[in-house]
Tab-separated table of C-alpha atoms and ligand atoms in Angstrom:
chain	number	residue	atom	x	y	z
A	1	MET	CA	5.918	-0.718	99.366
A	2	LYS	CA	4.235	-3.396	97.257
A	3	SER	CA	3.240	-6.566	99.079
A	4	PHE	CA	5.482	-9.600	98.695
A	5	MET	CA	5.809	-13.191	99.836
A	6	TYR	CA	8.390	-13.995	102.499
A	7	VAL	CA	10.144	-17.376	102.583
A	8	ARG	CA	12.751	-18.322	105.172
A	9	ALA	CA	15.277	-20.763	103.732
A	10	HIS	CA	16.651	-23.457	106.044
A	11	SER	CA	19.369	-24.707	103.707
A	12	VAL	CA	21.277	-23.505	100.668
A	13	ASP	CA	19.500	-26.100	98.508
A	14	GLU	CA	16.125	-24.891	99.744
A	15	ALA	CA	17.085	-21.289	99.031
A	16	THR	CA	18.334	-21.893	95.487
A	17	ALA	CA	15.336	-24.072	94.610
A	18	ALA	CA	12.925	-21.409	95.859
A	19	HIS	CA	14.795	-18.663	94.007
A	20	ALA	CA	15.122	-20.571	90.732
A	21	GLY	CA	11.396	-21.326	90.698
A	22	ARG	CA	10.344	-17.704	91.140
A	23	PRO	CA	11.567	-15.386	88.346
A	24	THR	CA	11.107	-12.150	90.294
A	25	SER	CA	12.368	-13.369	93.674
A	26	ARG	CA	15.276	-11.827	95.559
A	27	TYR	CA	17.490	-13.173	98.303
A	28	LEU	CA	17.307	-11.220	101.553
A	29	GLY	CA	20.512	-10.921	103.577
A	30	GLY	CA	20.936	-7.778	105.674
A	31	GLY	CA	18.479	-5.967	103.408
A	32	THR	CA	20.263	-2.642	103.828
A	33	ASN	CA	20.065	-1.785	100.128
A	34	LEU	CA	17.295	-4.051	98.856
A	35	VAL	CA	14.658	-2.923	101.362
A	36	ASP	CA	15.432	0.744	100.617
A	37	LEU	CA	14.960	0.058	96.908
A	38	MET	CA	11.682	-1.752	97.601
A	39	LYS	CA	10.411	1.241	99.547
A	40	LEU	CA	11.300	3.475	96.596
A	41	GLY	CA	9.565	1.130	94.159
A	42	VAL	CA	12.798	0.446	92.257
A	43	GLU	CA	12.791	-3.203	93.306
A	44	HIS	CA	9.475	-5.045	93.528
A	45	PRO	CA	10.142	-8.747	94.024
A	46	GLU	CA	7.141	-11.006	94.408
A	47	THR	CA	9.083	-13.150	96.893
A	48	LEU	CA	11.888	-12.461	99.348
A	49	ILE	CA	13.907	-15.538	100.265
A	50	ASP	CA	15.564	-14.923	103.603
A	51	VAL	CA	19.074	-16.417	103.586
A	52	SER	CA	20.364	-14.478	106.579
A	53	ARG	CA	20.049	-17.465	108.948
A	54	LEU	CA	21.799	-20.029	106.782
A	55	PRO	CA	25.000	-21.450	108.318
A	56	LEU	CA	27.207	-19.205	106.176
A	57	ASP	CA	28.350	-16.924	108.973
A	58	THR	CA	31.876	-18.129	109.721
A	59	VAL	CA	35.388	-17.031	108.793
A	60	GLU	CA	37.741	-20.005	108.651
A	61	GLU	CA	41.288	-20.757	107.571
A	62	LEU	CA	41.498	-23.567	105.009
A	63	HIS	CA	44.249	-26.169	104.836
A	64	ASP	CA	46.072	-24.353	102.014
A	65	GLY	CA	46.325	-21.117	104.014
A	66	SER	CA	43.473	-19.355	102.285
A	67	VAL	CA	40.605	-17.880	104.291
A	68	ARG	CA	36.957	-18.626	103.548
A	69	VAL	CA	34.378	-15.989	104.447
A	70	GLY	CA	30.744	-17.108	104.595
A	71	ALA	CA	28.285	-14.996	102.636
A	72	ALA	CA	26.263	-14.197	105.766
A	73	VAL	CA	29.235	-12.792	107.721
A	74	ARG	CA	28.400	-9.229	108.720
A	75	ASN	CA	30.640	-6.461	107.397
A	76	SER	CA	31.612	-5.272	110.881
A	77	ASP	CA	32.499	-8.810	112.005
A	78	LEU	CA	34.614	-9.346	108.910
A	79	ALA	CA	36.478	-6.063	109.368
A	80	ALA	CA	37.255	-6.961	112.990
A	81	HIS	CA	38.271	-10.568	112.398
A	82	PRO	CA	41.934	-11.202	113.362
A	83	LEU	CA	42.647	-13.206	110.184
A	84	VAL	CA	41.461	-10.281	108.064
A	85	ARG	CA	43.115	-7.569	110.109
A	86	ASP	CA	46.455	-9.396	110.202
A	87	ARG	CA	46.644	-10.842	106.697
A	88	TYR	CA	44.393	-8.681	104.547
A	89	PRO	CA	44.434	-5.158	106.007
A	90	VAL	CA	43.232	-3.730	102.696
A	91	LEU	CA	39.958	-5.584	103.190
A	92	ALA	CA	39.483	-4.447	106.781
A	93	GLN	CA	40.207	-0.844	105.768
A	94	ALA	CA	37.826	-0.993	102.820
A	95	LEU	CA	35.028	-2.413	104.947
A	96	LEU	CA	35.480	0.228	107.635
A	97	SER	CA	35.411	3.007	105.052
A	98	GLY	CA	31.965	1.940	103.846
A	99	ALA	CA	28.516	2.975	105.072
A	100	SER	CA	28.054	3.571	108.822
A	101	GLY	CA	28.657	1.474	111.921
A	102	GLN	CA	24.970	0.590	112.151
A	103	LEU	CA	24.793	-0.503	108.508
A	104	ARG	CA	28.012	-2.522	108.746
A	105	ASN	CA	26.534	-4.397	111.715
A	106	VAL	CA	23.698	-5.612	109.494
A	107	ALA	CA	25.097	-5.778	105.954
A	108	THR	CA	26.447	-9.142	104.828
A	109	THR	CA	29.381	-10.158	102.648
A	110	GLY	CA	27.100	-11.540	99.930
A	111	GLY	CA	24.769	-8.577	100.061
A	112	ASN	CA	27.633	-6.114	99.868
A	113	LEU	CA	28.647	-7.641	96.520
A	114	LEU	CA	25.090	-7.398	95.222
A	115	GLN	CA	24.331	-3.826	96.267
A	116	ARG	CA	23.212	-1.625	93.425
A	117	THR	CA	24.422	1.679	92.093
A	118	ARG	CA	23.537	4.818	93.998
A	119	CYS	CA	23.013	6.778	90.760
A	120	PRO	CA	20.191	9.138	91.827
A	121	TYR	CA	18.313	8.640	88.556
A	122	PHE	CA	18.253	4.879	89.132
A	123	GLN	CA	16.421	5.553	92.380
A	124	ASP	CA	14.003	8.088	90.879
A	125	LEU	CA	11.022	6.457	89.189
A	126	GLY	CA	10.237	9.729	87.439
A	127	LYS	CA	13.467	9.688	85.405
A	128	PRO	CA	14.556	7.492	82.496
A	129	CYS	CA	17.101	4.861	83.446
A	130	ASN	CA	18.285	1.964	81.314
A	131	LYS	CA	19.415	0.044	84.377
A	132	ARG	CA	16.066	0.238	86.140
A	133	GLU	CA	13.939	0.036	83.004
A	134	PRO	CA	15.855	-1.090	79.900
A	135	GLY	CA	15.287	0.990	76.796
A	136	THR	CA	14.120	4.169	78.530
A	137	GLY	CA	17.398	6.115	78.308
A	138	CYS	CA	20.012	7.434	80.697
A	139	ALA	CA	19.115	10.607	82.548
A	140	ALA	CA	22.601	10.915	84.031
A	141	ARG	CA	24.441	11.336	80.740
A	142	ASP	CA	22.951	14.790	80.151
A	143	GLY	CA	22.150	15.351	83.802
A	144	VAL	CA	24.209	15.570	86.974
A	145	HIS	CA	27.000	13.032	86.613
A	146	ARG	CA	29.796	14.285	88.818
A	147	ASP	CA	29.861	10.971	90.722
A	148	HIS	CA	29.651	8.750	87.655
A	149	ALA	CA	32.060	6.570	85.709
A	150	VAL	CA	35.182	7.630	83.831
A	151	LEU	CA	36.255	4.128	82.775
A	152	GLY	CA	34.412	1.377	80.914
A	153	HIS	CA	31.062	3.136	80.625
A	154	SER	CA	28.725	2.681	77.670
A	155	PRO	CA	26.272	4.914	75.819
A	156	LEU	CA	23.504	3.198	77.803
A	157	CYS	CA	24.848	3.633	81.339
A	158	ILE	CA	27.563	5.588	83.152
A	159	ALA	CA	26.880	4.347	86.683
A	160	THR	CA	29.545	3.321	89.181
A	161	HIS	CA	29.536	0.354	91.504
A	162	PRO	CA	29.293	1.535	95.128
A	163	SER	CA	31.045	-1.226	97.124
A	164	ASP	CA	34.376	-0.581	98.857
A	165	MET	CA	34.699	-4.208	99.937
A	166	ALA	CA	34.485	-5.433	96.331
A	167	VAL	CA	37.429	-3.222	95.341
A	168	ALA	CA	39.618	-4.808	98.018
A	169	LEU	CA	38.469	-8.296	96.993
A	170	ALA	CA	39.405	-7.571	93.369
A	171	ALA	CA	42.900	-6.494	94.416
A	172	LEU	CA	43.327	-9.562	96.626
A	173	ASP	CA	42.489	-12.008	93.806
A	174	ALA	CA	39.596	-13.280	95.927
A	175	GLN	CA	37.186	-15.846	94.528
A	176	VAL	CA	33.401	-15.653	94.843
A	177	GLU	CA	31.668	-18.983	95.525
A	178	LEU	CA	28.264	-19.489	93.901
A	179	GLN	CA	25.799	-22.309	94.255
A	180	GLY	CA	22.802	-22.936	92.044
A	181	THR	CA	20.367	-25.750	91.547
A	182	ARG	CA	22.747	-27.346	89.019
A	183	GLY	CA	25.884	-27.183	91.102
A	184	SER	CA	28.519	-24.749	92.306
A	185	ARG	CA	31.171	-22.622	90.643
A	186	THR	CA	33.623	-19.884	91.538
A	187	LEU	CA	34.296	-16.571	89.853
A	188	PRO	CA	37.258	-14.244	90.387
A	189	ALA	CA	36.021	-11.253	92.389
A	190	ALA	CA	37.542	-8.968	89.742
A	191	GLU	CA	35.224	-10.529	87.134
A	192	PHE	CA	32.109	-10.925	89.245
A	193	HIS	CA	30.735	-7.498	88.320
A	194	ARG	CA	30.105	-6.475	84.712
A	195	LEU	CA	30.718	-3.406	82.623
A	196	PRO	CA	27.388	-1.976	81.439
A	197	GLY	CA	27.756	-2.551	77.682
A	198	ASP	CA	24.328	-3.015	76.124
A	199	ARG	CA	22.848	-4.719	79.220
A	200	PRO	CA	23.237	-2.198	82.042
A	201	GLU	CA	20.365	-3.820	83.925
A	202	GLN	CA	22.674	-6.736	84.720
A	203	ASP	CA	25.220	-5.769	87.365
A	204	THR	CA	26.998	-9.113	87.805
A	205	GLU	CA	27.711	-12.444	86.149
A	206	ILE	CA	25.452	-14.269	88.604
A	207	VAL	CA	22.495	-16.093	87.020
A	208	HIS	CA	19.041	-16.302	88.526
A	209	GLY	CA	18.844	-19.063	91.111
A	210	GLU	CA	22.517	-18.858	92.081
A	211	LEU	CA	23.353	-17.852	95.630
A	212	ILE	CA	26.638	-16.386	96.835
A	213	THR	CA	27.749	-18.824	99.533
A	214	GLY	CA	31.143	-17.333	100.349
A	215	VAL	CA	34.304	-15.566	99.338
A	216	VAL	CA	37.772	-17.126	99.450
A	217	LEU	CA	40.755	-14.911	100.223
A	218	PRO	CA	43.774	-16.612	98.674
A	219	ALA	CA	46.937	-17.603	100.505
A	220	ALA	CA	48.996	-15.928	97.754
A	221	THR	CA	48.043	-12.428	98.892
A	222	ALA	CA	47.918	-13.195	102.648
A	223	GLY	CA	50.343	-11.090	104.610
A	224	VAL	CA	51.460	-9.073	101.585
A	225	PRO	CA	51.500	-5.354	102.480
A	226	SER	CA	48.243	-3.779	101.400
A	227	ALA	CA	46.139	-0.672	101.921
A	228	TYR	CA	42.884	0.991	100.877
A	229	ARG	CA	42.368	4.711	100.305
A	230	LYS	CA	39.059	6.392	99.616
A	231	ALA	CA	38.392	9.951	98.511
A	232	ARG	CA	34.864	11.177	99.220
A	233	ASP	CA	32.894	14.321	99.855
A	234	ARG	CA	32.739	13.891	103.638
A	235	ALA	CA	34.714	11.925	106.185
A	236	SER	CA	32.217	9.115	106.681
A	237	TYR	CA	28.998	7.663	105.323
A	238	ALA	CA	29.733	8.660	101.743
A	239	PHE	CA	30.448	6.704	98.604
A	240	ALA	CA	33.809	6.918	96.866
A	241	LEU	CA	34.509	9.598	94.327
A	242	ALA	CA	37.603	7.516	93.728
A	243	SER	CA	39.220	4.803	95.793
A	244	VAL	CA	42.133	2.443	95.415
A	245	ALA	CA	43.115	-0.919	96.869
A	246	VAL	CA	46.780	-1.864	96.556
A	247	VAL	CA	48.666	-5.071	97.359
A	248	LEU	CA	52.409	-4.548	96.972
A	249	ASP	CA	55.339	-6.853	97.627
A	250	ILE	CA	58.852	-5.531	97.208
A	251	ASP	CA	61.983	-7.633	97.507
A	252	ASP	CA	65.557	-6.659	96.726
A	253	ALA	CA	64.352	-3.191	95.695
A	254	VAL	CA	62.169	-4.696	92.975
A	255	VAL	CA	58.373	-4.969	92.721
A	256	ARG	CA	57.698	-8.721	93.019
A	257	LYS	CA	53.934	-8.625	93.289
A	258	VAL	CA	51.465	-5.826	92.732
A	259	ARG	CA	47.699	-5.691	92.556
A	260	ILE	CA	45.810	-2.432	92.054
A	261	ALA	CA	42.045	-1.960	91.881
A	262	PHE	CA	40.106	1.290	91.643
A	263	GLY	CA	36.656	2.021	93.032
A	264	GLY	CA	34.298	4.858	92.158
A	265	LEU	CA	35.530	4.999	88.568
A	266	ALA	CA	33.542	2.310	86.776
A	267	HIS	CA	30.528	0.006	86.741
A	268	ARG	CA	32.683	-2.549	88.539
A	269	PRO	CA	35.860	-2.530	90.609
A	270	TRP	CA	38.490	-1.602	88.045
A	271	ARG	CA	41.456	-3.924	88.196
A	272	ALA	CA	44.435	-1.921	86.911
A	273	ARG	CA	46.182	-4.705	85.022
A	274	ARG	CA	48.056	-2.357	82.687
A	275	ALA	CA	49.581	-0.544	85.672
A	276	GLU	CA	50.439	-3.845	87.323
A	277	GLU	CA	52.253	-5.055	84.192
A	278	GLU	CA	54.200	-1.799	84.014
A	279	LEU	CA	55.347	-2.072	87.633
A	280	LEU	CA	56.213	-5.743	87.889
A	281	GLY	CA	59.984	-6.168	88.036
A	282	ASP	CA	60.568	-2.406	88.239
A	283	ALA	CA	62.271	-0.459	90.990
A	284	PRO	CA	59.559	1.012	93.272
A	285	THR	CA	60.215	4.673	92.524
A	286	ASP	CA	57.788	7.581	92.405
A	287	GLU	CA	58.464	7.893	88.687
A	288	ALA	CA	57.603	4.240	88.079
A	289	PHE	CA	54.397	4.529	90.114
A	290	LEU	CA	53.309	7.647	88.223
A	291	ARG	CA	54.129	6.147	84.841
A	292	ALA	CA	52.216	2.958	85.603
A	293	VAL	CA	49.118	4.634	86.998
A	294	ASP	CA	49.037	7.162	84.157
A	295	ALA	CA	49.272	4.310	81.650
A	296	GLU	CA	46.193	2.741	83.251
A	297	LEU	CA	44.197	5.935	83.443
A	298	ALA	CA	44.957	6.841	79.835
A	299	ALA	CA	41.877	4.754	79.037
A	300	ALA	CA	39.641	7.139	80.987
A	301	GLU	CA	36.831	8.908	79.123
A	302	PRO	CA	35.588	11.457	81.637
A	303	LEU	CA	32.301	13.275	81.223
A	304	PRO	CA	31.957	17.074	81.437
A	305	GLU	CA	31.435	17.086	85.231
A	306	ASN	CA	33.793	14.369	86.427
A	307	ALA	CA	37.173	14.901	84.776
A	308	PHE	CA	38.515	15.652	88.278
A	309	LYS	CA	38.281	11.955	89.074
A	310	VAL	CA	41.256	11.091	86.870
A	311	PRO	CA	43.918	13.146	88.698
A	312	LEU	CA	42.204	12.317	92.004
A	313	ALA	CA	42.509	8.581	91.334
A	314	ARG	CA	46.068	8.993	90.135
A	315	ASN	CA	47.117	10.929	93.219
A	316	ILE	CA	45.633	8.540	95.768
A	317	ALA	CA	47.001	5.492	93.929
A	318	VAL	CA	50.517	6.871	93.694
A	319	ASP	CA	50.415	7.953	97.334
A	320	VAL	CA	49.309	4.506	98.540
A	321	LEU	CA	51.967	2.797	96.399
A	322	ARG	CA	54.603	5.191	97.716
A	323	ARG	CA	53.604	4.644	101.350
A	324	LEU	CA	53.511	0.874	101.038
A	325	ALA	CA	56.930	0.919	99.375
A	326	ALA	CA	58.321	3.170	102.107
A	327	SER	CA	56.965	0.929	104.870
A	328	ARG	CA	58.581	-2.063	103.180
A	329	THR	CA	61.911	-0.289	102.985
A	330	ALA	CA	61.674	0.799	106.623
A	331	SER	CA	60.801	-2.682	107.969
B	401	LIG	FE1	20.394	4.630	84.950
B	401	LIG	FE2	22.941	4.018	84.569
B	401	LIG	FE3	21.970	6.206	83.493
B	401	LIG	FE4	22.212	6.064	86.153
B	401	LIG	S1	23.877	6.050	84.701
B	401	LIG	S2	20.461	6.866	84.958
B	401	LIG	S3	21.858	3.898	86.492
B	401	LIG	S4	21.334	4.113	83.013
């Protein structure tokens, strides 16, 4: 690993000022992905700014019924928190489906959002990769790409985003809080990550110097039936081949609210807005679920090795919708 400077921030202002003034600095939270990438030589920041001890480690209910999650809250603590388990089960399920128990004990909410693709070529310095080194090419396109994107990819990059948590946040209409040296702003979680386009090296909309300070789970999706399903090659410690987060409210045998987000299919959590539009106001039947999900996945452009992801995503999405609808009817 290349040598680097280590700075421990004692406040958010101190952290953002230190980051903004050092072009190749990185924030250090749990370090579960960043440190691995530094060991591989993929990331080589001159300075690490440790934000893991900032007072951003609480989960609190706000006056409007929303829930604010500090960026330093550990993934395992967030999954076990009563407010999350009771009101946002899709988030607890997504968190528990990710990584391993040991990693979840260390990984933070902010760091989870900023983790990088696990495309093997991105991690291999001997292979061309536009994300790691812009302009060098994409080894995955003509290489092994079974795990790669089927939606929203570009000629320059076909990587997928690895987070499960981010998929649940997109479906919950969560907001990501950012603070920089010039002030703070919020971004919808569904728009926090980017599609690769012609700048695959940029994973998110965050700008250098900004720090994720928290995530707000809105009151509007609190308590609405929700679930996460993940299909992967082994039962644990594996990234999604396809996953789906669903929030579904049915009243009077009509779909009143529906949010669907896919993981494992694109460079960012894929919010299925076309499917949502199709379902809203419809009767929650198997036929309606199939029609809506197929309408969404019609945009898929699978590669030679990953066409299986389309029916896989369709089947898990329809099954989760069906089960949530059945539980609503039964209650
Ligand atoms: Fe790099 Fe993206 Fe191609 Fe993977 S898919 S090799 S991350 S450019």
